[in-house]
Amino acid sequence: MIIFGPGVAETVADSARTSLDREIEQLRAEGRLEAGKKTLEGLRWTPETLEAARGFEKNIDLSPLTALGIDTNNIAKENIKWTGPVVYADVLLDPLKYSSSAAGGGIFGILALDNFQLPEIGDSGSKKIQSGSVAYFRDSDPVVYRSCGGGRGILFYISL
C-alpha cells in the first residue's frame, strides 16, 4: 500500500529536479537508463537536492504513516536515512517484479522531484505522485516497475 504525505514546496522540488538534468542526459547517452538494465539509477547529490532533503526534514510530517499502522511517536529524525537522488529507468513491456523491496521492517519514502507514475507497490495498483509530495510504503511490499520511466525523486528509508 502506498500512502501520500506532504514533502516540500513544488518550487523547491522543481529546482532540485532541474539540477539533475545534466547527469541524467549523460546517463541516457551512456545507455544506462535503457529499459531492462535496472529499475533506477542513483544520482549525485546537488546543492538543490540537499536543500529539498533538508526542507523535508525541517517540516517533517509523518502522520500519514498511521494509515500503515505505524506509531509515529517513536520515530525520530535520526531514523531517516537518505539513500539519495534517483531517476527511474525506462520500463520494459514485461515489467520487472520484486517480491519485496527489502526485509528490514521499515518504511521507504520517495520525495518526488517531478510528477511521475510510481512503481506498483503492494496492492495499490497504478498511482501518480505530484512534485514535492512524498510516497511511503512498507519495505516488505512487493514492487512492480511498469511505467515509471524518467521519474526523479530522493529515496529515503525510515527504520522502525
PDB file of N, CA and C in Angstrom, residues 48-103:
ATOM      1  N   GLU A  48      20.896  21.713  -4.631  1.00  0.00           N
ATOM      2  CA  GLU A  48      19.436  21.826  -4.680  1.00  0.00           C
ATOM      3  C   GLU A  48      18.740  20.583  -4.122  1.00  0.00           C
ATOM      4  N   THR A  49      19.301  19.394  -4.376  1.00  0.00           N
ATOM      5  CA  THR A  49      18.677  18.193  -3.805  1.00  0.00           C
ATOM      6  C   THR A  49      18.902  18.147  -2.296  1.00  0.00           C
ATOM      7  N   LEU A  50      20.067  18.623  -1.851  1.00  0.00           N
ATOM      8  CA  LEU A  50      20.307  18.715  -0.405  1.00  0.00           C
ATOM      9  C   LEU A  50      19.317  19.678   0.246  1.00  0.00           C
ATOM     10  N   GLU A  51      19.041  20.797  -0.429  1.00  0.00           N
ATOM     11  CA  GLU A  51      18.073  21.762   0.096  1.00  0.00           C
ATOM     12  C   GLU A  51      16.684  21.125   0.213  1.00  0.00           C
ATOM     13  N   ALA A  52      16.293  20.335  -0.769  1.00  0.00           N
ATOM     14  CA  ALA A  52      14.986  19.667  -0.720  1.00  0.00           C
ATOM     15  C   ALA A  52      14.925  18.683   0.449  1.00  0.00           C
ATOM     16  N   ALA A  53      15.979  17.888   0.630  1.00  0.00           N
ATOM     17  CA  ALA A  53      16.007  16.922   1.733  1.00  0.00           C
ATOM     18  C   ALA A  53      15.961  17.636   3.086  1.00  0.00           C
ATOM     19  N   ARG A  54      16.730  18.692   3.217  1.00  0.00           N
ATOM     20  CA  ARG A  54      16.733  19.452   4.479  1.00  0.00           C
ATOM     21  C   ARG A  54      15.378  20.114   4.729  1.00  0.00           C
ATOM     22  N   GLY A  55      14.757  20.614   3.671  1.00  0.00           N
ATOM     23  CA  GLY A  55      13.430  21.212   3.805  1.00  0.00           C
ATOM     24  C   GLY A  55      12.403  20.202   4.273  1.00  0.00           C
ATOM     25  N   PHE A  56      12.496  18.983   3.754  1.00  0.00           N
ATOM     26  CA  PHE A  56      11.595  17.921   4.190  1.00  0.00           C
ATOM     27  C   PHE A  56      11.823  17.614   5.667  1.00  0.00           C
ATOM     28  N   GLU A  57      13.083  17.451   6.062  1.00  0.00           N
ATOM     29  CA  GLU A  57      13.389  17.152   7.464  1.00  0.00           C
ATOM     30  C   GLU A  57      12.936  18.267   8.400  1.00  0.00           C
ATOM     31  N   LYS A  58      13.073  19.512   7.965  1.00  0.00           N
ATOM     32  CA  LYS A  58      12.718  20.656   8.812  1.00  0.00           C
ATOM     33  C   LYS A  58      11.223  20.687   9.110  1.00  0.00           C
ATOM     34  N   ASN A  59      10.416  20.365   8.128  1.00  0.00           N
ATOM     35  CA  ASN A  59       8.957  20.441   8.275  1.00  0.00           C
ATOM     36  C   ASN A  59       8.298  19.067   8.236  1.00  0.00           C
ATOM     37  N   ILE A  60       9.003  18.062   8.670  1.00  0.00           N
ATOM     38  CA  ILE A  60       8.537  16.685   8.521  1.00  0.00           C
ATOM     39  C   ILE A  60       7.175  16.450   9.186  1.00  0.00           C
ATOM     40  N   ASP A  61       6.323  15.758   8.464  1.00  0.00           N
ATOM     41  CA  ASP A  61       5.002  15.367   8.968  1.00  0.00           C
ATOM     42  C   ASP A  61       4.826  13.889   8.655  1.00  0.00           C
ATOM     43  N   LEU A  62       5.017  13.054   9.654  1.00  0.00           N
ATOM     44  CA  LEU A  62       4.910  11.611   9.462  1.00  0.00           C
ATOM     45  C   LEU A  62       3.527  11.066   9.793  1.00  0.00           C
ATOM     46  N   SER A  63       2.576  11.947  10.070  1.00  0.00           N
ATOM     47  CA  SER A  63       1.237  11.483  10.446  1.00  0.00           C
ATOM     48  C   SER A  63       0.590  10.557   9.413  1.00  0.00           C
ATOM     49  N   PRO A  64       0.873  10.689   8.099  1.00  0.00           N
ATOM     50  CA  PRO A  64       0.277   9.741   7.152  1.00  0.00           C
ATOM     51  C   PRO A  64       0.656   8.281   7.420  1.00  0.00           C
ATOM     52  N   LEU A  65       1.778   8.062   8.111  1.00  0.00           N
ATOM     53  CA  LEU A  65       2.213   6.688   8.384  1.00  0.00           C
ATOM     54  C   LEU A  65       1.258   5.936   9.306  1.00  0.00           C
ATOM     55  N   THR A  66       0.411   6.653  10.023  1.00  0.00           N
ATOM     56  CA  THR A  66      -0.556   5.964  10.892  1.00  0.00           C
ATOM     57  C   THR A  66      -1.497   5.089  10.067  1.00  0.00           C
ATOM     58  N   ALA A  67      -1.711   5.436   8.792  1.00  0.00           N
ATOM     59  CA  ALA A  67      -2.548   4.613   7.909  1.00  0.00           C
ATOM     60  C   ALA A  67      -1.900   3.259   7.622  1.00  0.00           C
ATOM     61  N   LEU A  68      -0.589   3.154   7.854  1.00  0.00           N
ATOM     62  CA  LEU A  68       0.120   1.884   7.708  1.00  0.00           C
ATOM     63  C   LEU A  68       0.242   1.160   9.044  1.00  0.00           C
ATOM     64  N   GLY A  69      -0.411   1.692  10.065  1.00  0.00           N
ATOM     65  CA  GLY A  69      -0.350   1.084  11.391  1.00  0.00           C
ATOM     66  C   GLY A  69       0.924   1.402  12.143  1.00  0.00           C
ATOM     67  N   ILE A  70       1.589   2.482  11.788  1.00  0.00           N
ATOM     68  CA  ILE A  70       2.860   2.869  12.411  1.00  0.00           C
ATOM     69  C   ILE A  70       2.608   3.900  13.500  1.00  0.00           C
ATOM     70  N   ASP A  71       3.192   3.665  14.678  1.00  0.00           N
ATOM     71  CA  ASP A  71       3.143   4.645  15.761  1.00  0.00           C
ATOM     72  C   ASP A  71       4.249   5.663  15.505  1.00  0.00           C
ATOM     73  N   THR A  72       3.872   6.833  15.038  1.00  0.00           N
ATOM     74  CA  THR A  72       4.861   7.841  14.652  1.00  0.00           C
ATOM     75  C   THR A  72       5.516   8.533  15.842  1.00  0.00           C
ATOM     76  N   ASN A  73       5.001   8.322  17.038  1.00  0.00           N
ATOM     77  CA  ASN A  73       5.597   8.945  18.224  1.00  0.00           C
ATOM     78  C   ASN A  73       6.999   8.420  18.503  1.00  0.00           C
ATOM     79  N   ASN A  74       7.309   7.226  18.007  1.00  0.00           N
ATOM     80  CA  ASN A  74       8.609   6.613  18.273  1.00  0.00           C
ATOM     81  C   ASN A  74       9.625   6.850  17.160  1.00  0.00           C
ATOM     82  N   ILE A  75       9.266   7.660  16.171  1.00  0.00           N
ATOM     83  CA  ILE A  75      10.167   7.910  15.048  1.00  0.00           C
ATOM     84  C   ILE A  75      10.838   9.268  15.233  1.00  0.00           C
ATOM     85  N   ALA A  76      12.159   9.257  15.242  1.00  0.00           N
ATOM     86  CA  ALA A  76      12.939  10.497  15.345  1.00  0.00           C
ATOM     87  C   ALA A  76      13.597  10.777  13.998  1.00  0.00           C
ATOM     88  N   LYS A  77      14.062  11.991  13.801  1.00  0.00           N
ATOM     89  CA  LYS A  77      14.746  12.331  12.549  1.00  0.00           C
ATOM     90  C   LYS A  77      15.939  11.417  12.303  1.00  0.00           C
ATOM     91  N   GLU A  78      16.533  10.910  13.366  1.00  0.00           N
ATOM     92  CA  GLU A  78      17.680  10.010  13.237  1.00  0.00           C
ATOM     93  C   GLU A  78      17.285   8.680  12.602  1.00  0.00           C
ATOM     94  N   ASN A  79      15.993   8.350  12.604  1.00  0.00           N
ATOM     95  CA  ASN A  79      15.516   7.115  11.987  1.00  0.00           C
ATOM     96  C   ASN A  79      15.491   7.218  10.460  1.00  0.00           C
ATOM     97  N   ILE A  80      15.604   8.431   9.934  1.00  0.00           N
ATOM     98  CA  ILE A  80      15.542   8.641   8.486  1.00  0.00           C
ATOM     99  C   ILE A  80      16.950   8.578   7.908  1.00  0.00           C
ATOM    100  N   LYS A  81      17.144   7.672   6.969  1.00  0.00           N
ATOM    101  CA  LYS A  81      18.430   7.508   6.287  1.00  0.00           C
ATOM    102  C   LYS A  81      18.219   7.817   4.811  1.00  0.00           C
ATOM    103  N   TRP A  82      18.896   8.832   4.335  1.00  0.00           N
ATOM    104  CA  TRP A  82      18.755   9.253   2.945  1.00  0.00           C
ATOM    105  C   TRP A  82      19.587   8.356   2.044  1.00  0.00           C
ATOM    106  N   THR A  83      18.943   7.747   1.057  1.00  0.00           N
ATOM    107  CA  THR A  83      19.642   6.954   0.054  1.00  0.00           C
ATOM    108  C   THR A  83      20.235   7.877  -0.990  1.00  0.00           C
ATOM    109  N   GLY A  84      19.465   8.877  -1.401  1.00  0.00           N
ATOM    110  CA  GLY A  84      19.944   9.876  -2.338  1.00  0.00           C
ATOM    111  C   GLY A  84      19.020  10.059  -3.517  1.00  0.00           C
ATOM    112  N   PRO A  85      19.371  11.001  -4.389  1.00  0.00           N
ATOM    113  CA  PRO A  85      18.563  11.256  -5.581  1.00  0.00           C
ATOM    114  C   PRO A  85      18.602  10.046  -6.516  1.00  0.00           C
ATOM    115  N   VAL A  86      17.483   9.785  -7.173  1.00  0.00           N
ATOM    116  CA  VAL A  86      17.384   8.680  -8.124  1.00  0.00           C
ATOM    117  C   VAL A  86      16.574   9.122  -9.335  1.00  0.00           C
ATOM    118  N   VAL A  87      16.775   8.402 -10.431  1.00  0.00           N
ATOM    119  CA  VAL A  87      15.914   8.530 -11.604  1.00  0.00           C
ATOM    120  C   VAL A  87      15.498   7.111 -11.974  1.00  0.00           C
ATOM    121  N   TYR A  88      14.219   6.934 -12.250  1.00  0.00           N
ATOM    122  CA  TYR A  88      13.733   5.623 -12.660  1.00  0.00           C
ATOM    123  C   TYR A  88      14.097   5.393 -14.118  1.00  0.00           C
ATOM    124  N   ALA A  89      14.561   4.189 -14.426  1.00  0.00           N
ATOM    125  CA  ALA A  89      14.941   3.830 -15.788  1.00  0.00           C
ATOM    126  C   ALA A  89      13.697   3.608 -16.642  1.00  0.00           C
ATOM    127  N   ASP A  90      13.909   3.590 -17.956  1.00  0.00           N
ATOM    128  CA  ASP A  90      12.816   3.269 -18.859  1.00  0.00           C
ATOM    129  C   ASP A  90      12.346   1.846 -18.562  1.00  0.00           C
ATOM    130  N   VAL A  91      11.077   1.575 -18.818  1.00  0.00           N
ATOM    131  CA  VAL A  91      10.478   0.315 -18.389  1.00  0.00           C
ATOM    132  C   VAL A  91      10.127  -0.547 -19.596  1.00  0.00           C
ATOM    133  N   LEU A  92      10.341  -1.842 -19.456  1.00  0.00           N
ATOM    134  CA  LEU A  92      10.025  -2.818 -20.499  1.00  0.00           C
ATOM    135  C   LEU A  92       8.534  -3.085 -20.597  1.00  0.00           C
ATOM    136  N   LEU A  93       8.125  -3.700 -21.721  1.00  0.00           N
ATOM    137  CA  LEU A  93       6.742  -4.155 -21.836  1.00  0.00           C
ATOM    138  C   LEU A  93       6.442  -5.191 -20.758  1.00  0.00           C
ATOM    139  N   ASP A  94       7.404  -6.091 -20.512  1.00  0.00           N
ATOM    140  CA  ASP A  94       7.273  -7.047 -19.416  1.00  0.00           C
ATOM    141  C   ASP A  94       7.870  -6.397 -18.180  1.00  0.00           C
ATOM    142  N   PRO A  95       7.039  -6.045 -17.214  1.00  0.00           N
ATOM    143  CA  PRO A  95       7.542  -5.304 -16.054  1.00  0.00           C
ATOM    144  C   PRO A  95       8.510  -6.119 -15.204  1.00  0.00           C
ATOM    145  N   LEU A  96       9.392  -5.410 -14.520  1.00  0.00           N
ATOM    146  CA  LEU A  96      10.295  -6.040 -13.560  1.00  0.00           C
ATOM    147  C   LEU A  96       9.563  -6.153 -12.231  1.00  0.00           C
ATOM    148  N   LYS A  97       9.593  -7.350 -11.630  1.00  0.00           N
ATOM    149  CA  LYS A  97       8.835  -7.607 -10.406  1.00  0.00           C
ATOM    150  C   LYS A  97       9.770  -8.071  -9.296  1.00  0.00           C
ATOM    151  N   TYR A  98       9.498  -7.587  -8.087  1.00  0.00           N
ATOM    152  CA  TYR A  98      10.260  -7.974  -6.906  1.00  0.00           C
ATOM    153  C   TYR A  98       9.277  -8.347  -5.809  1.00  0.00           C
ATOM    154  N   SER A  99       9.541  -9.448  -5.108  1.00  0.00           N
ATOM    155  CA  SER A  99       8.609  -9.899  -4.071  1.00  0.00           C
ATOM    156  C   SER A  99       8.566  -8.947  -2.888  1.00  0.00           C
ATOM    157  N   SER A 100       9.649  -8.218  -2.655  1.00  0.00           N
ATOM    158  CA  SER A 100       9.665  -7.170  -1.628  1.00  0.00           C
ATOM    159  C   SER A 100      10.810  -6.226  -1.941  1.00  0.00           C
ATOM    160  N   SER A 101      10.739  -5.029  -1.373  1.00  0.00           N
ATOM    161  CA  SER A 101      11.795  -4.040  -1.581  1.00  0.00           C
ATOM    162  C   SER A 101      13.020  -4.393  -0.751  1.00  0.00           C
ATOM    163  N   ALA A 102      12.770  -4.871   0.442  1.00  0.00           N
ATOM    164  CA  ALA A 102      13.799  -5.257   1.405  1.00  0.00           C
ATOM    165  C   ALA A 102      13.084  -6.043   2.491  1.00  0.00           C
ATOM    166  N   ALA A 103      13.766  -6.395   3.526  1.00  0.00           N
ATOM    167  CA  ALA A 103      13.104  -7.146   4.588  1.00  0.00           C
ATOM    168  C   ALA A 103      13.556  -6.684   5.961  1.00  0.00           C
TER     169      ALA A 103
END
